[in-house]
GROMACS .gro file of C-alpha atoms in nm:
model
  321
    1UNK     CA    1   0.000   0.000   0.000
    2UNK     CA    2   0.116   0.373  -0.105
    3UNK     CA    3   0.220   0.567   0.255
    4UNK     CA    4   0.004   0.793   0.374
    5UNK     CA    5   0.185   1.134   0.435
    6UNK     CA    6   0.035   1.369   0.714
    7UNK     CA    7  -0.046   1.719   0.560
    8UNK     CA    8   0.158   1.984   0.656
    9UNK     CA    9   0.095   2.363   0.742
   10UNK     CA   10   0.343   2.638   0.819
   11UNK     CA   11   0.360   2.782   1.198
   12UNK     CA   12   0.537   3.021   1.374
   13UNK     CA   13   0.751   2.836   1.666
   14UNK     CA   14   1.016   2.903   1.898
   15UNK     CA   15   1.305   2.701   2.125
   16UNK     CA   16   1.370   2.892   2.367
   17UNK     CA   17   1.289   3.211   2.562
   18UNK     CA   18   1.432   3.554   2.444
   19UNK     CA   19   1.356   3.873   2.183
   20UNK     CA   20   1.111   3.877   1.881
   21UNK     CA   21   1.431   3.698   1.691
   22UNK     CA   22   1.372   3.321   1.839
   23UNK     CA   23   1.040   3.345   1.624
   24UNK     CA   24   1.082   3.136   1.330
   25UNK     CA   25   0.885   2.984   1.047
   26UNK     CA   26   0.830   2.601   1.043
   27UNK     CA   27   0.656   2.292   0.860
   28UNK     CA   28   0.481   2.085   1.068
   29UNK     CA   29   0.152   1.829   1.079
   30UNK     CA   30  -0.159   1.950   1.063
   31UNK     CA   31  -0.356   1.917   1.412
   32UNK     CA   32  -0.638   1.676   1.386
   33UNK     CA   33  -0.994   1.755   1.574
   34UNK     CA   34  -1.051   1.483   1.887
   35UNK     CA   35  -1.402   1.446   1.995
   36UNK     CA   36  -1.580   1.765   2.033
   37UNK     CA   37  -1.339   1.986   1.856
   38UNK     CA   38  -1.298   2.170   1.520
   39UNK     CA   39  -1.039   2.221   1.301
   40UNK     CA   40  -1.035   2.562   1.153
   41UNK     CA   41  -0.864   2.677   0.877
   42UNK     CA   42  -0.643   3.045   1.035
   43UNK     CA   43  -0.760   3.328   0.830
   44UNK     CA   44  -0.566   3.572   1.089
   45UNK     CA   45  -0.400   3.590   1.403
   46UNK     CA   46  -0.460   3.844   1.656
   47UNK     CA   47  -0.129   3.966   1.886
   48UNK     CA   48  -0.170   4.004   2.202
   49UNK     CA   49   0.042   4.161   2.504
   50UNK     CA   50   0.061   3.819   2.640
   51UNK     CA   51   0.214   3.660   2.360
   52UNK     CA   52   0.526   3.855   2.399
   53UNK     CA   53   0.524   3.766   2.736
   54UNK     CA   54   0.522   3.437   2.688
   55UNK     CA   55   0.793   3.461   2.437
   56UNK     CA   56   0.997   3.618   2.643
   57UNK     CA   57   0.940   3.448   2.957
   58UNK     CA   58   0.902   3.067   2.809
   59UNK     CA   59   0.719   2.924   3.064
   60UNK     CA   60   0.442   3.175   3.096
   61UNK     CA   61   0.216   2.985   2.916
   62UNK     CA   62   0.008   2.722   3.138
   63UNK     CA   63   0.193   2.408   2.983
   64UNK     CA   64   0.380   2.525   2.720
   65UNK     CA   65   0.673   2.320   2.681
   66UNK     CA   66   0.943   2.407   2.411
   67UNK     CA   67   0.933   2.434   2.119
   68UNK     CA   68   0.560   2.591   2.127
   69UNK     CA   69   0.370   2.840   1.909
   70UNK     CA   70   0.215   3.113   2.034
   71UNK     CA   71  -0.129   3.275   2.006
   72UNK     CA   72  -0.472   3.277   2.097
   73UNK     CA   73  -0.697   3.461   1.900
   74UNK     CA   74  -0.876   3.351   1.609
   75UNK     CA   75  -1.083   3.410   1.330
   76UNK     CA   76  -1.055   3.129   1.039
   77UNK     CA   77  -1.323   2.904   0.896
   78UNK     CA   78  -1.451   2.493   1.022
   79UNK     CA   79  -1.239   2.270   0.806
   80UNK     CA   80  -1.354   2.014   0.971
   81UNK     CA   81  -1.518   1.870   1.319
   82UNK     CA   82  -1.474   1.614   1.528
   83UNK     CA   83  -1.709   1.351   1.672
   84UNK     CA   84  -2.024   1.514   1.870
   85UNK     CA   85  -2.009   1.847   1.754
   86UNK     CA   86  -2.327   1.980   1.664
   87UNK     CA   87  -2.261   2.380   1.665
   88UNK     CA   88  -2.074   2.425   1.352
   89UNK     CA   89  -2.022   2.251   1.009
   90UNK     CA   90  -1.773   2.279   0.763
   91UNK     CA   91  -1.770   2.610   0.562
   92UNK     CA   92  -1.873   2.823   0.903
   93UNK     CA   93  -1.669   3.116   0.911
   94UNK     CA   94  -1.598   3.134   1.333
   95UNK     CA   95  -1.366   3.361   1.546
   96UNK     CA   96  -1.240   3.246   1.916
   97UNK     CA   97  -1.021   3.273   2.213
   98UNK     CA   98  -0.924   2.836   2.246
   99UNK     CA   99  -0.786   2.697   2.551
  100UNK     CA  100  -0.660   3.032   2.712
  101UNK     CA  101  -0.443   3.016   2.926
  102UNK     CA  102  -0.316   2.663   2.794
  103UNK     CA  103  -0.104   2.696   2.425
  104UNK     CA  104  -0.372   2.723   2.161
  105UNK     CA  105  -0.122   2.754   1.863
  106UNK     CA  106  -0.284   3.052   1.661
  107UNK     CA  107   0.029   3.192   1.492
  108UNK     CA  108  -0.026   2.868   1.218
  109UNK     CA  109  -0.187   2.802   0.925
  110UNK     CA  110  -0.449   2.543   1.122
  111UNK     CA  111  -0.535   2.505   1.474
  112UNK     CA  112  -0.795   2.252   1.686
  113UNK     CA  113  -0.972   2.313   1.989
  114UNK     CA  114  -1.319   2.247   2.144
  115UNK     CA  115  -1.618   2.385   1.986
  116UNK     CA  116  -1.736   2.589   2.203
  117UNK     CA  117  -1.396   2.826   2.263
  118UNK     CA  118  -1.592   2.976   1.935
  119UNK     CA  119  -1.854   3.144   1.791
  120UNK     CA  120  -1.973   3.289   1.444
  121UNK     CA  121  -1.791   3.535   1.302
  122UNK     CA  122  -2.063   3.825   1.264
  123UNK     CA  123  -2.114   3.878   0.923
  124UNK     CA  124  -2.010   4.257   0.931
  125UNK     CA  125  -1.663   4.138   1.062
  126UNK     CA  126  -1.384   4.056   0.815
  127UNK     CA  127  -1.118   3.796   0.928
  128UNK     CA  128  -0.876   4.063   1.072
  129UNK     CA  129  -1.126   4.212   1.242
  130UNK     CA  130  -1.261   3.903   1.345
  131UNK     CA  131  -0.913   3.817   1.509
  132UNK     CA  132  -0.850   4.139   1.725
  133UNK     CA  133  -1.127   4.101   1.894
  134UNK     CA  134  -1.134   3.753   2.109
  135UNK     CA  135  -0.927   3.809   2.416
  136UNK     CA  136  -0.919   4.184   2.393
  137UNK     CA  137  -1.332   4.134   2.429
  138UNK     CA  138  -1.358   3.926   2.652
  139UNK     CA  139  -1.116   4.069   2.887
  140UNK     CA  140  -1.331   4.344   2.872
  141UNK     CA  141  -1.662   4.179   2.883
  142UNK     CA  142  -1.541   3.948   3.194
  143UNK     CA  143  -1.415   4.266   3.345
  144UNK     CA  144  -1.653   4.514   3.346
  145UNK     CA  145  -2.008   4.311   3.293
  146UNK     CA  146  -1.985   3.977   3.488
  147UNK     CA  147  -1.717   4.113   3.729
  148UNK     CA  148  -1.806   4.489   3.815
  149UNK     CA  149  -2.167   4.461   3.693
  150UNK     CA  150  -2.175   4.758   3.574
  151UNK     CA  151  -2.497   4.943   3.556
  152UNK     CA  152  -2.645   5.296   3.353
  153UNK     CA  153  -2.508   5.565   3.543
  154UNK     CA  154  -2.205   5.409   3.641
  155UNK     CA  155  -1.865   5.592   3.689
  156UNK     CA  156  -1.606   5.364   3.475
  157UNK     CA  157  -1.212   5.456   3.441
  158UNK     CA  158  -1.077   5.289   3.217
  159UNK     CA  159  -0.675   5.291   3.200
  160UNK     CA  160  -0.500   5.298   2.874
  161UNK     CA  161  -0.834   5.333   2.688
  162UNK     CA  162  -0.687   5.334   2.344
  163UNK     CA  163  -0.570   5.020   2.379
  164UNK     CA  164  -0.632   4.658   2.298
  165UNK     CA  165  -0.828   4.578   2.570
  166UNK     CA  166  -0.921   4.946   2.630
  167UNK     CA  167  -1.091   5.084   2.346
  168UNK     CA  168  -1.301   4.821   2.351
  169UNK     CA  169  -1.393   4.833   2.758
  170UNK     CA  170  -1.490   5.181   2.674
  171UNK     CA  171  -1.756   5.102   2.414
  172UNK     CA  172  -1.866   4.805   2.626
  173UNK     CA  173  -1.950   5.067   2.939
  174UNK     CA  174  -2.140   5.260   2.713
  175UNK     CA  175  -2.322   4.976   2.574
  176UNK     CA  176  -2.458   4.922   2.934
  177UNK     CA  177  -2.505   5.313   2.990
  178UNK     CA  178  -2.216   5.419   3.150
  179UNK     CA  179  -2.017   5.725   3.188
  180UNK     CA  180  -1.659   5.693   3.056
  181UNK     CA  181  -1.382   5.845   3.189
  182UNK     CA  182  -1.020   5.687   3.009
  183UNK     CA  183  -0.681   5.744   3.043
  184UNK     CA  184  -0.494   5.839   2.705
  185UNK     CA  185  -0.195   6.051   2.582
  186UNK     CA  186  -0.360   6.383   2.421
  187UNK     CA  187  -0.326   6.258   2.040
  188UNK     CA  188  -0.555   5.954   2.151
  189UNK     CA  189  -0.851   6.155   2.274
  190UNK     CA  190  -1.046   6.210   1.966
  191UNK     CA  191  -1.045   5.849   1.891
  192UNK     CA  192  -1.167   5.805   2.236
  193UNK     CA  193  -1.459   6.043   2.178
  194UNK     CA  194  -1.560   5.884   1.838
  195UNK     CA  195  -1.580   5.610   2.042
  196UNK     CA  196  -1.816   5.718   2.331
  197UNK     CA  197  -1.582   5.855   2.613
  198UNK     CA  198  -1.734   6.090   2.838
  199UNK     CA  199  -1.387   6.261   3.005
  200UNK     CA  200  -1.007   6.188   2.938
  201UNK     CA  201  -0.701   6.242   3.123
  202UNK     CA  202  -0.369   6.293   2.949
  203UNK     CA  203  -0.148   6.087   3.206
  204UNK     CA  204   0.147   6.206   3.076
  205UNK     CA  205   0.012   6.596   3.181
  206UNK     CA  206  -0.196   6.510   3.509
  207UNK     CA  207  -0.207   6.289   3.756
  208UNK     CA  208  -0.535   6.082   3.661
  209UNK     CA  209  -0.545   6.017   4.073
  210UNK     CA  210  -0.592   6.396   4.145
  211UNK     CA  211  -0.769   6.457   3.807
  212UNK     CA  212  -1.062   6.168   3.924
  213UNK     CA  213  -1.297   6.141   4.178
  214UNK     CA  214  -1.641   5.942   4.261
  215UNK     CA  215  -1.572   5.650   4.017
  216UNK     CA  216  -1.772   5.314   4.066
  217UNK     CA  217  -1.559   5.062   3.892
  218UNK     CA  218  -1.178   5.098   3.778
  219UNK     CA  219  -1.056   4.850   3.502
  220UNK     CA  220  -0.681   4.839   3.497
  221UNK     CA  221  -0.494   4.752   3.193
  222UNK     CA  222  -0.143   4.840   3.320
  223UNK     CA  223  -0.064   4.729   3.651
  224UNK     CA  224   0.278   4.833   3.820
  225UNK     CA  225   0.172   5.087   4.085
  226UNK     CA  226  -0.192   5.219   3.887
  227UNK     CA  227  -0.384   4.989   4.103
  228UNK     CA  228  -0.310   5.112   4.426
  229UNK     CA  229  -0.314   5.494   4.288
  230UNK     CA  230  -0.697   5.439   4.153
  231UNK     CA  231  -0.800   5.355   4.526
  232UNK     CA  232  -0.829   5.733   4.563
  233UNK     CA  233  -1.049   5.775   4.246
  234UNK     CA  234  -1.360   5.529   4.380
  235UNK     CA  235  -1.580   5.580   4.642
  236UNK     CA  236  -1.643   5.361   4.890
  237UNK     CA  237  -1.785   5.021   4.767
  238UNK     CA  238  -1.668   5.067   4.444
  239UNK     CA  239  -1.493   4.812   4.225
  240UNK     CA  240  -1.126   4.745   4.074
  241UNK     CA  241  -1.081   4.519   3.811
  242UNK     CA  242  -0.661   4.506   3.695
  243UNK     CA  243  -0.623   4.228   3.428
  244UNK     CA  244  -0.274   4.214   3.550
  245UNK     CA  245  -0.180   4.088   3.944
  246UNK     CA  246  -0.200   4.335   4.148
  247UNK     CA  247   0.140   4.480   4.313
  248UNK     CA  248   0.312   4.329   4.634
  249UNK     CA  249   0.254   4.703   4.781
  250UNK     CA  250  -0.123   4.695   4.619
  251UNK     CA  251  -0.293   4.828   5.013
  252UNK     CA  252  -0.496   4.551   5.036
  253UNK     CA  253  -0.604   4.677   5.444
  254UNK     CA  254  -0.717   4.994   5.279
  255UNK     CA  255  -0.929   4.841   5.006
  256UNK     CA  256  -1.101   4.664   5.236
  257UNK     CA  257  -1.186   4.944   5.499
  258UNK     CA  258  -1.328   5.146   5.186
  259UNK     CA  259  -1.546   4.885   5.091
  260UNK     CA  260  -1.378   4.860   4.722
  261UNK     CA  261  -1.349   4.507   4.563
  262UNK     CA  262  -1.028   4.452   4.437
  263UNK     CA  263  -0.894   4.156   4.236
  264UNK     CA  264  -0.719   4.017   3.938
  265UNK     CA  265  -0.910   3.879   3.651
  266UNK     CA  266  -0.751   3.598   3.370
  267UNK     CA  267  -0.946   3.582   3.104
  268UNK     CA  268  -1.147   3.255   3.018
  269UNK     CA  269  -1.306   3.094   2.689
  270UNK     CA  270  -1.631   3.202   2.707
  271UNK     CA  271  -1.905   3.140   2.431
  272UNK     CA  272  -2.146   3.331   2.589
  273UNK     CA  273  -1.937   3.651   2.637
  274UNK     CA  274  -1.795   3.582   2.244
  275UNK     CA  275  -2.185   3.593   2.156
  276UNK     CA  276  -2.245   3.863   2.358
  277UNK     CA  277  -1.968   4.084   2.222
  278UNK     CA  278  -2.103   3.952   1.837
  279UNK     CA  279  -2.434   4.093   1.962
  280UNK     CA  280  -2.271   4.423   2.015
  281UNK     CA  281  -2.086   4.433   1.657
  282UNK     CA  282  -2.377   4.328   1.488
  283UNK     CA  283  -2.611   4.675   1.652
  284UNK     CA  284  -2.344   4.887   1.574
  285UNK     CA  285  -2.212   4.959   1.955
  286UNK     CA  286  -1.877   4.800   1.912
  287UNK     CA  287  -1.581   4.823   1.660
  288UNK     CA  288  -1.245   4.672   1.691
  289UNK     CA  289  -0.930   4.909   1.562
  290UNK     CA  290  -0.643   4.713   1.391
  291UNK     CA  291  -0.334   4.896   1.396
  292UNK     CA  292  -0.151   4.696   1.180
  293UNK     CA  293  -0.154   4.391   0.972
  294UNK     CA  294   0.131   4.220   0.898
  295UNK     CA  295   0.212   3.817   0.742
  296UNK     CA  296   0.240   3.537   0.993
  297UNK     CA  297   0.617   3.501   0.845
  298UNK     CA  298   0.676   3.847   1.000
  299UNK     CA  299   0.562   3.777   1.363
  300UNK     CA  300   0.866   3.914   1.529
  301UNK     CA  301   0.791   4.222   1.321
  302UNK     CA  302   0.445   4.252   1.510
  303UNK     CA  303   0.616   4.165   1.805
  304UNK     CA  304   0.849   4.467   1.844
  305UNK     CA  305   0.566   4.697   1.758
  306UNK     CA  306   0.349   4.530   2.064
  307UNK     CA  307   0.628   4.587   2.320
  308UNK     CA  308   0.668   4.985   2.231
  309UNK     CA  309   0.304   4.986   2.403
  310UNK     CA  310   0.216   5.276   2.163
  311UNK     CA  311  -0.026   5.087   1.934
  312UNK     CA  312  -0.433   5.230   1.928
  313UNK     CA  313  -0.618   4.930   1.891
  314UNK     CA  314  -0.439   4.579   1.825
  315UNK     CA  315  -0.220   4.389   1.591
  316UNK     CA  316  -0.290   4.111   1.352
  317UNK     CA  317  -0.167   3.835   1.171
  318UNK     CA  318  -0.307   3.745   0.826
  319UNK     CA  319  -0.209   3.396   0.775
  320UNK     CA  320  -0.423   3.245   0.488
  321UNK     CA  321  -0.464   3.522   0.174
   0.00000   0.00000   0.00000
């Protein structure tokens, strides 16, 4: 009998831990869905801050062993499914956030995971778009709706609103009825506003924690020191969300006598939220920005733009044409 070869697809992998160099193009076998999954064909990548972490840092991922590829978000279409699957068929265009915070293997040509890490692309959404918008989204989403609850009227600061994660957190709060205040160098702001946001602070001119009072809910994209500096913008019961840990020196005592909730949120698939956040696109009350788009052969290129933290919006992959 003839030998059956295993197809191949190109990925982005790496060997060890260091700058955007150890990136490096590779042939390898095409994943195969188990039961439960899909197989989807990568249309585009999206880049996230903790891919460069993890690149950096090696072991960051939860199990990543090298060599590993990196990247989570997704926006491809169902090649093919595996046994029990009953949400998608082949030929559905889908976008996701698989297996966070386990390797998920984005920055290739083909990845696998279970069925429900995704959900239909809306139909209003190109592939790019599609891609910067998983774990950006539901960061936000996880943050500011099933963790802060936040309600119409609410007080929301949201740090580093032109971000990733940011822009998107501040047309979320408004979705719900909010009243946005961000955080944004001055060249940023009239994005912000075309976006929804109430007030901004130019950090590099004030200090937002003199600039802010009588906020109910404080997401923090940065970390570092910002957490225990926004205690002084809430009022007392009020809620801080930091996607990053919060700081050794993060006044936990004082939290606590104010009444403020204070925690660290990781990110989790989440169909519901990824429906949710379609919901949104689809009535017009959410856009994603993409900075830049660049091949998946230049990854390391994307890479050293991420780390200069100066990006509005995020950075994508295109891997298929």
């Amino acid at each position: 009998m003839p030998e059956t070869r295993t197809p191949q697809m190109r990925a982005v992998s790496q060997d060890t831990a260091g700058g955007p160099d150890v990136l490096k193009m590779i042939t390898t076998d095409r994943p195969v869905p188990g039961p439960t999954e899909i197989l989807v064909r990568v249309h585009a990548a999206g880049v996230n801050p903790t891919d460069w972490k993890s690149r950096s840092q090696g072991a960051f991922l939860t199990g990543a062993k090298a060599p590993f590829t990196l990247g989570f978000d997704v926006s491809g279409v169902v090649e093919a499914v595996g046994l029990g699957v009953t949400l998608f068929a082949p030929g559905d265009k889908v976008f996701g956030m698989p297996r966070f915070p386990h390797p998920a293997g984005a920055y290739a040509e083909y990845v696998t995971a279970p069925a429900r890490h995704f959900a239909h692309l809306p139909a209003s959404l190109d592939h790019v778009q599609g891609a910067a918008l998983p774990l950006a989204s539901l960061t936000a989403w996880q943050a500011l709706v099933d963790t802060a609850q936040v309600q119409p009227g609410a007080r929301v600061l949201i740090h580093a609103a032109a971000g990733g994660v940011g822009h998107l957190a501040v047309q979320i709060a408004k979705s719900r009825g909010a009243y946005v205040i961000g955080t944004a160098r001055q060249a940023k702001h009239d994005f912000l506003r075309d976006l929804g946001a109430d007030e901004l602070v130019d950090y590099t001119q004030q200090d937002f924690a003199e600039a802010v009072r009588d906020v109910d809910i404080v997401l923090d994209t940065i970390g570092g020191d910002y957490g225990a500096r926004s205690l002084r913008t809430l009022r007392p019961g009020g809620t801080l969300v930091s996607i990053l840990p919060l700081d050794d020196g993060f006044p936990a005592a004082q939290a606590s006598e104010a009444q403020i909730r204070a925690g660290f949120l990781l990110v989790e698939p989440d169909r519901a939220g990824l429906q949710a956040v379609a919901g949104l696109v689809d009535s017009g009350q959410l856009r994603v920005a993409v900075d830049t788009v660049v091949p998946l052969e230049e990854a390391a290129k994307a890479h050293t733009l991420g780390e200069t933290g100066r990006t509005t919006g995020k950075i994508v992959l295109a891997v298929a044409p």
